C-alpha positions as MATLAB code, in Angstrom:
seq = 'MALGFCVYLSIINADARKASPYPYRHMRQREIFYQYPHALQLLYFISICIGCLLISSNLASLAVILIGGMDSLTTTASLLFIQGFSSIGSFLIPALWLAWMKKAGDADFLHIRRPAKTIPLLGGLVFLLLSSPLISALQEWGKTWKLSPGIDAFFKETTLQSEAILDQLLHVDSWFTFLMSFFVIAIIAGICEEFLFRGGLQNLLGEWFKSSHAAIWVTAIVFSAVHMDLAGFLPRCLLGGILGYAYLYSGSIWVPAILHIVNNGFSCLIEFCYHKGYSKLDPDVLSQSLGLEWTLVSIAGLVFFSIFIFRYQKLKDSIRKD';
ca = [
     110.077  101.344   69.207;
     111.247   98.895   71.923;
     110.335   95.903   69.749;
     112.277   97.533   66.858;
     115.280   97.889   69.043;
     115.083   94.270   70.038;
     115.049   93.356   66.313;
     117.988   95.654   65.702;
     119.968   93.958   68.593;
     119.118   90.489   67.178;
     120.478   91.484   63.802;
     123.695   92.708   65.324;
     124.160   89.527   67.315;
     123.274   87.306   64.396;
     126.126   88.959   62.399;
     128.397   88.542   65.426;
     127.591   84.880   65.631;
     128.299   84.431   61.965;
     131.679   86.049   62.474;
     132.415   83.923   65.546;
     134.537   80.742   65.314;
     133.005   77.367   65.856;
     130.944   76.341   67.771;
     129.159   79.792   68.377;
     128.032   80.302   64.854;
     125.845   77.178   65.213;
     124.395   78.014   68.610;
     121.151   79.680   69.319;
     121.144   83.077   70.983;
     119.937   81.873   74.391;
     122.717   79.269   74.563;
     125.371   82.008   74.614;
     123.373   84.963   75.979;
     125.146   84.674   79.375;
     128.432   85.365   77.619;
     127.287   88.652   76.034;
     128.658   91.888   77.550;
     126.752   92.914   80.620;
     125.682   96.233   79.006;
     124.130   94.343   76.092;
     122.260   91.819   78.322;
     120.897   94.877   80.290;
     119.825   96.599   77.002;
     118.057   93.418   75.941;
     116.255   93.181   79.224;
     115.194   96.814   79.319;
     113.837   96.521   75.760;
     111.853   93.461   76.639;
     110.454   95.152   79.659;
     109.343   98.203   77.651;
     107.867   96.026   74.902;
     105.989   93.878   77.372;
     104.711   96.909   79.286;
     103.196   98.408   76.108;
     101.764   95.144   74.899;
     100.242   93.963   78.210;
      98.716   97.320   79.136;
      97.189   97.831   75.689;
      95.926   94.222   75.482;
      94.225   94.510   78.932;
      92.543   97.817   77.985;
      91.502   96.438   74.629;
      90.048   93.353   76.145;
      88.040   95.433   78.622;
      86.761   97.666   75.899;
      85.760   94.685   73.655;
      83.845   93.132   76.426;
      82.206   96.102   78.185;
      82.759   99.197   76.076;
      84.620  102.290   76.848;
      82.525  103.146   79.908;
      83.734   99.907   81.584;
      87.277  101.081   81.886;
      86.645  102.939   85.000;
      84.852  100.156   86.923;
      86.498   98.350   89.811;
      86.552   94.934   88.127;
      88.119   96.412   84.967;
      90.817   98.213   86.963;
      91.586   95.055   88.809;
      91.843   93.070   85.551;
      94.023   95.708   83.911;
      96.284   96.094   87.055;
      96.700   92.363   87.407;
      97.271   91.655   83.765;
      99.680   94.516   83.319;
     101.717   93.430   86.381;
     102.186   89.935   85.041;
     102.878   91.110   81.529;
     105.174   94.017   82.522;
     107.123   92.413   85.383;
     106.776   88.662   85.548;
     107.123   87.886   81.795;
     110.327   89.788   81.307;
     111.811   88.245   84.485;
     110.960   84.703   83.221;
     112.279   85.561   79.765;
     115.643   86.650   81.372;
     115.835   83.444   83.355;
     115.223   81.421   80.213;
     117.925   83.335   78.358;
     120.407   83.011   81.193;
     119.646   79.220   81.732;
     122.850   78.130   79.962;
     125.012   80.073   82.467;
     122.736   79.687   85.548;
     119.884   77.114   85.624;
     118.248   79.033   88.534;
     119.143   82.629   87.754;
     116.196   84.101   89.676;
     116.691   81.696   92.630;
     113.127   80.418   92.390;
     113.973   76.866   93.464;
     115.272   77.873   96.840;
     112.616   77.935   99.429;
     111.982   80.790  101.803;
     113.374   79.899  105.256;
     111.986   81.087  108.533;
     115.001   83.079  109.797;
     115.510   85.330  106.786;
     111.804   85.998  106.757;
     111.752   86.912  110.416;
     114.746   89.071  109.991;
     113.183   90.877  107.025;
     109.907   91.436  109.009;
     112.034   93.014  111.827;
     113.719   95.314  109.341;
     110.320   96.377  108.036;
     109.071   97.093  111.512;
     112.208   98.968  112.565;
     112.203  101.023  109.393;
     108.561  102.290  109.819;
     109.234  105.498  111.730;
     112.138  106.399  109.338;
     109.921  105.680  106.307;
     107.196  108.010  107.764;
     109.741  110.723  108.351;
     111.162  110.391  104.815;
     107.600  110.489  103.389;
     106.997  113.758  105.233;
     110.249  115.170  104.053;
     109.503  114.163  100.470;
     106.223  116.104  100.506;
     108.277  119.311  101.041;
     110.450  118.812   97.982;
     110.103  121.536   95.411;
     111.411  121.231   91.875;
     110.501  123.141   88.793;
     106.758  124.037   88.461;
     106.361  121.709   85.490;
     107.928  118.749   87.189;
     105.991  119.334   90.437;
     102.733  119.481   88.377;
     103.562  116.263   86.579;
     104.363  114.313   89.732;
     101.346  115.791   91.502;
      99.119  114.633   88.692;
     100.534  111.113   88.580;
     100.246  110.787   92.371;
      96.589  111.935   92.336;
      95.788  109.411   89.613;
      97.448  106.603   91.497;
      95.728  107.517   94.785;
      92.381  107.725   93.009;
      92.759  104.268   91.569;
      93.966  102.826   94.857;
      91.054  104.403   96.728;
      88.621  102.900   94.239;
      90.105   99.432   94.649;
      90.283   99.458   98.421;
      87.282  101.546   99.461;
      84.782   98.856   98.503;
      81.739   97.577  100.216;
      82.204   93.799  100.065;
      84.975   91.499  101.430;
      85.005   89.611   98.157;
      85.921   92.700   96.152;
      88.498   93.574   98.845;
      90.011   90.111   98.606;
      90.238   90.455   94.815;
      91.950   93.878   95.280;
      94.275   92.369   97.930;
      95.127   89.535   95.524;
      96.075   92.050   92.795;
      97.683   94.789   94.783;
      99.585   92.652   97.374;
     100.098   89.178   95.985;
     100.401   89.602   92.208;
     102.219   92.988   92.485;
     104.600   91.752   95.220;
     105.552   88.527   93.494;
     105.836   90.039   89.960;
     107.821   93.128   91.083;
     110.280   91.132   93.035;
     110.852   88.775   90.113;
     111.607   91.676   87.900;
     113.624   94.067   90.161;
     115.448   91.732   92.630;
     115.456   88.567   90.558;
     116.186   90.207   87.194;
     117.690   93.581   87.483;
     119.549   93.190   90.704;
     121.195   89.988   89.531;
     122.200   91.545   86.198;
     123.634   94.552   87.911;
     125.419   92.402   90.421;
     127.166   90.522   87.700;
     128.083   93.816   85.935;
     129.248   95.885   88.914;
     130.848   92.955   90.775;
     129.300   94.513   93.892;
     126.169   93.197   95.466;
     125.710   96.403   97.477;
     125.931   98.764   94.504;
     123.389   96.451   92.595;
     120.965   96.525   95.520;
     120.887  100.285   95.812;
     120.809  101.031   92.020;
     117.929   98.530   91.770;
     116.201  100.178   94.737;
     116.505  103.636   92.993;
     115.043  102.224   89.797;
     112.335  100.421   91.760;
     111.352  103.646   93.420;
     111.593  105.752   90.325;
     109.184  103.613   88.324;
     106.426  104.343   90.810;
     106.394  108.002   89.707;
     105.833  109.248   93.312;
     108.143  112.157   94.253;
     107.199  112.222   97.957;
     107.556  108.416   98.229;
     110.871  108.212   96.422;
     113.164  107.937   99.358;
     110.754  105.628  101.450;
     110.558  103.203   98.500;
     114.284  103.370   97.991;
     114.728  102.250  101.645;
     112.110   99.539  101.149;
     113.869   98.462   97.937;
     117.155   98.249   99.818;
     115.617   96.083  102.577;
     114.145   93.772   99.985;
     117.417   93.654   98.109;
     119.375   92.518  101.154;
     116.716   90.056  102.087;
     117.187   88.592   98.620;
     120.976   88.623   98.905;
     121.305   86.965  102.312;
     118.403   84.507  101.934;
     119.379   83.483   98.405;
     115.664   82.952   97.582;
     113.395   85.168   95.511;
     110.563   84.113   97.713;
     111.765   85.924  100.864;
     111.539   89.473   99.343;
     108.402   88.494   97.564;
     106.674   87.496  100.809;
     107.997   90.615  102.552;
     106.612   92.726   99.665;
     103.245   91.029   99.970;
     103.160   91.659  103.711;
     104.086   95.325  103.301;
     101.506   95.923  100.559;
      98.906   93.654  102.262;
      99.156   95.458  105.614;
      98.509   98.848  103.943;
      95.568   97.472  102.043;
      93.956   95.880  105.164;
      94.388   99.153  107.197;
      92.819  101.231  104.400;
      89.888   98.871  104.019;
      89.184   98.365  107.713;
      89.209  102.073  108.309;
      86.934  102.774  105.342;
      84.447  100.091  106.535;
      84.516  101.361  110.162;
      86.105   98.149  111.568;
      89.091  100.218  112.797;
      89.601  103.740  114.082;
      93.202  103.662  112.895;
      93.495  106.307  110.295;
      95.999  105.334  107.587;
      96.864  109.030  106.958;
      97.683  109.464  110.692;
      99.696  106.204  110.693;
     101.852  107.468  107.855;
     102.712  110.699  109.599;
     106.111  111.110  111.084;
     106.317  110.185  114.810;
     108.950  112.885  115.494;
     112.648  113.163  115.626;
     113.047  110.848  118.657;
     111.338  107.887  116.967;
     113.189  108.578  113.725;
     116.571  108.392  115.572;
     115.449  105.183  117.309;
     114.513  103.784  113.920;
     117.934  104.620  112.435;
     119.743  103.189  115.488;
     117.681  100.061  115.423;
     118.418   99.490  111.698;
     122.063  100.036  112.184;
     122.443   97.768  115.179;
     120.294   95.038  113.665;
     122.238   95.263  110.465;
     125.526   94.770  112.438;
     123.951   91.760  114.166;
     122.874   90.225  110.836;
     126.200   90.874  109.320;
     128.053   89.262  112.260;
     125.591   86.347  112.234;
     126.118   85.712  108.492;
     129.903   85.929  108.843;
     129.908   83.468  111.790;
     127.574   81.197  109.753;
     129.890   81.228  106.700;
     133.057   80.554  108.860;
     131.263   77.493  110.474;
     130.377   76.193  107.005;
     134.070   76.506  105.864;
     135.280   74.607  108.936;
];
């Protein structure tokens, strides 16, 4: 269906190019893609994302079945392969396609060439640390949400499936298997998701809305929604907002990617060490709310640090102009 929609859009734009005056009728689509209406660019991007998701997930599963049979689908190695292959196919490939299509308008649309600098990284880490009590409180609040019985059952099932897969990938007996899991869950997922959501979607929405703040929070909502976790919806929205602002103020896709890797990697390491008995820090206890006092401290810290960063950025821009 998604691929069919892409073909349909291509036919429409082929007709539009034929009707256009010189030189557009002689140009390839990617040479004028950046001049298309923002809604049409977004539709193209969504269609490519859906198509790549279906293709990559099915190809990964088919490869596992052909090599090891149906029974191998539930092994840890197969799950790692499917997870990693699907992340690259579903997130990274569409983002790179979009960057290629936008090249005529912006040679570095995703901001890949800009290195991750120390100060934006440290600032992002401080935001992640300050937000931890608030994220825990939002997670606890999300668990109390009640929708219709059908919707609640659906989200409960998807959450249990995701938790079962994550437990299998992290509750392993060897460091080698854990490192492979860490590579897939933290590094591959962190980089690929940031390329798609912050590099691709946030940039597209920013061009359309003419507001970086609106683009950040709409992208954060979409980022959270695709994880299909009702209890974690608000915490992931907050995380998506932090990553979005890290991308905006650093100007480099590598800053939110590294922060995403740190966030996922820390959770993976805590889970594995507790399972192996290396640590007595229970991840379930760690994720529980610390109480109203710490939640208020977290909110106040985020507000004051945001004001500090804003003032710092404003001062920095004024110095550059002078």
